[in-house]
Coordinates of C-alpha atoms in Angstrom, one line a residue:
X1 CA 19.1 0.7 -21.5
X2 CA 15.8 2.4 -20.8
X3 CA 14.5 5.7 -19.4
X4 CA 11.9 6.0 -16.7
X5 CA 8.7 7.5 -18.2
X6 CA 6.1 7.3 -15.3
X7 CA 5.8 6.6 -11.6
X8 CA 3.0 5.7 -9.2
X9 CA 2.9 4.8 -5.5
X10 CA 0.7 1.9 -4.4
X11 CA -2.0 3.1 -2.0
X12 CA -0.3 1.3 1.0
X13 CA 3.0 3.1 0.3
X14 CA 4.9 -0.2 0.4
X15 CA 5.1 -0.6 -3.4
X16 CA 5.7 1.7 -6.4
X17 CA 5.5 1.2 -10.1
X18 CA 7.7 2.6 -12.8
X19 CA 6.9 2.7 -16.5
X20 CA 9.9 2.7 -18.8
X21 CA 10.8 3.5 -22.4
X22 CA 11.3 -0.2 -23.2
X23 CA 7.5 -0.9 -22.6
X24 CA 8.1 -2.6 -19.2
X25 CA 6.4 -1.9 -15.9
X26 CA 8.5 -2.6 -12.8
X27 CA 7.0 -3.0 -9.4
X28 CA 9.3 -2.0 -6.5
X29 CA 9.3 -2.8 -2.8
X30 CA 9.9 0.7 -1.5
X31 CA 11.4 -0.4 1.9
X32 CA 13.8 -2.9 0.4
X33 CA 14.5 -0.8 -2.7
X34 CA 14.3 -3.9 -4.8
X35 CA 12.3 -4.9 -7.8
X36 CA 9.5 -7.3 -6.9
X37 CA 7.7 -7.9 -10.2
X38 CA 8.0 -7.1 -13.9
X39 CA 5.1 -6.7 -16.3
X40 CA 6.0 -6.9 -20.1
X41 CA 3.7 -6.5 -23.1
X42 CA 3.4 -2.8 -23.8
X43 CA 4.2 -1.8 -27.3
X44 CA 6.0 1.5 -26.4
X45 CA 7.1 3.7 -23.6
X46 CA 4.7 3.3 -20.6
X47 CA 3.9 6.9 -19.9
X48 CA 0.9 6.8 -17.6
X49 CA 0.2 4.6 -14.6
X50 CA -2.3 4.5 -11.7
X51 CA -3.1 2.1 -9.0
X52 CA -6.7 1.4 -7.9
X53 CA -7.3 2.5 -4.3
X54 CA -7.8 -1.1 -3.2
X55 CA -4.3 -1.8 -4.5
X56 CA -5.3 -4.8 -6.6
X57 CA -5.2 -3.2 -10.0
X58 CA -2.7 -1.1 -12.0
X59 CA -3.9 0.8 -15.2
X60 CA -1.2 1.6 -17.7
X61 CA -0.9 2.9 -21.2
X62 CA 2.0 3.3 -23.7
X63 CA 2.8 6.5 -25.5
X64 CA 0.8 6.6 -28.7
X65 CA -1.5 3.7 -27.7
X66 CA -5.3 3.8 -28.0
X67 CA -5.8 1.0 -25.5
X68 CA -4.7 0.5 -21.9
X69 CA -4.0 -2.5 -19.9
X70 CA -5.3 -3.3 -16.5
X71 CA -2.8 -5.5 -14.6
X72 CA -3.9 -7.6 -11.6
X73 CA -1.2 -7.4 -8.9
X74 CA -2.6 -10.6 -7.3
X75 CA -2.3 -12.7 -10.5
X76 CA 0.7 -10.7 -11.9
X77 CA -1.0 -10.7 -15.3
X78 CA -3.2 -8.5 -17.6
X79 CA -6.8 -8.9 -16.5
X80 CA -8.4 -6.6 -19.1
X81 CA -7.6 -4.4 -22.1
X82 CA -9.7 -1.3 -22.6
X83 CA -10.0 0.5 -25.9
X84 CA -10.1 4.3 -25.7
X85 CA -10.6 5.0 -29.4
X86 CA -8.0 7.8 -29.3
X87 CA -4.4 8.2 -28.1
X88 CA -4.3 8.0 -24.3
X89 CA -2.6 10.8 -22.4
X90 CA -3.5 9.8 -18.8
X91 CA -5.3 7.2 -16.8
X92 CA -6.8 7.6 -13.3
X93 CA -8.9 5.4 -11.0
X94 CA -11.5 7.0 -8.8
X95 CA -11.2 6.5 -5.0
X96 CA -13.6 3.6 -5.0
X97 CA -11.8 1.7 -7.8
X98 CA -15.1 1.4 -9.6
X99 CA -14.4 4.0 -12.2
X100 CA -11.5 4.7 -14.5
X101 CA -11.0 8.0 -16.3
X102 CA -9.0 7.9 -19.6
X103 CA -7.9 11.3 -20.9
X104 CA -7.3 11.6 -24.7
X105 CA -6.8 14.6 -26.9
X106 CA -10.5 14.2 -28.0
X107 CA -12.3 13.7 -24.6
X108 CA -12.3 12.1 -21.2
X109 CA -13.9 8.7 -21.2
X110 CA -15.1 7.2 -17.9
X111 CA -15.3 3.4 -17.7
X112 CA -17.2 1.7 -14.8
X113 CA -18.3 -1.5 -13.2
X114 CA -16.5 -4.8 -13.0
X115 CA -16.4 -5.1 -16.8
X116 CA -15.2 -1.5 -17.2
X117 CA -17.9 -0.6 -19.7
X118 CA -17.9 2.9 -21.1
X119 CA -20.4 4.9 -19.0
X120 CA -19.6 8.5 -19.7
X121 CA -17.8 10.6 -22.4
X122 CA -17.1 14.1 -21.2
X123 CA -17.1 17.1 -23.4
X124 CA -14.3 17.7 -25.8
X125 CA -13.9 21.3 -24.5
X126 CA -13.1 19.9 -21.0
X127 CA -10.5 17.6 -22.6
X128 CA -8.8 20.6 -24.2
X129 CA -8.7 22.4 -20.8
X130 CA -7.1 19.3 -19.3
X131 CA -4.6 18.9 -22.1
X132 CA -3.5 22.5 -21.7
X133 CA -3.1 22.5 -18.0
X134 CA 0.0 21.7 -16.0
X135 CA 0.4 18.1 -14.9
X136 CA -0.7 18.6 -11.2
X137 CA -3.7 20.6 -12.3
X138 CA -4.6 17.8 -14.8
X139 CA -4.3 15.3 -12.0
X140 CA -6.7 17.2 -9.8
X141 CA -9.1 17.9 -12.6
X142 CA -9.3 14.3 -13.6
X143 CA -10.0 13.3 -10.0
X144 CA -12.8 15.9 -9.9
X145 CA -14.2 14.7 -13.2
X146 CA -14.3 11.1 -12.0
X147 CA -16.0 12.2 -8.9
X148 CA -18.5 14.3 -10.9
X149 CA -19.1 11.4 -13.3
X150 CA -19.4 8.7 -10.6
X151 CA -23.0 9.5 -9.7
X152 CA -24.1 9.4 -13.3
X153 CA -22.1 6.2 -14.0
X154 CA -23.3 4.5 -10.8
X155 CA -26.9 5.1 -11.8
X156 CA -26.3 3.7 -15.2
X157 CA -24.6 0.6 -14.0
X158 CA -27.0 -0.1 -11.1
X159 CA -30.1 0.5 -13.2
X160 CA -28.9 -1.4 -16.3
X161 CA -28.7 1.5 -18.7
X162 CA -26.1 0.5 -21.2
X163 CA -25.9 3.5 -23.5
X164 CA -22.6 5.3 -23.1
X165 CA -23.9 8.4 -24.7
X166 CA -26.8 9.1 -22.3
X167 CA -26.0 12.1 -20.2

């Protein structure tokens, strides 16, 4: 058996994803109440999930993992693995699906562009605030952080600046 660890609605509301203790992501047809796809390959319980706003991608991380997987719903396969260099607590796409925030105990890292290059690392003190906050507040704060970082990341990506440490 397994235990449900995480849940996310697809932006169109027709699909949902569940992450489970057996390292599997299940995609569900909400109207039919049936499983429509299964993604295997996580090493532990999938504890955080987020769909991109365009609905094509699903970011997921396992409990204790320092990397996350980006699943492509059109190909039903992993399209990218992103290294966070610390244990991942939460993942969130921004509303444009161009940025991905990864919350760790050490910091919040923002990856951007088609290649999901690291474009900002946010202060460790902000990460501690996020880690100590209730889940809904963390969700809202991560959305604000991604919005805040999006201007800076967009400038770096558009102007070819590659240094992730430039603020």
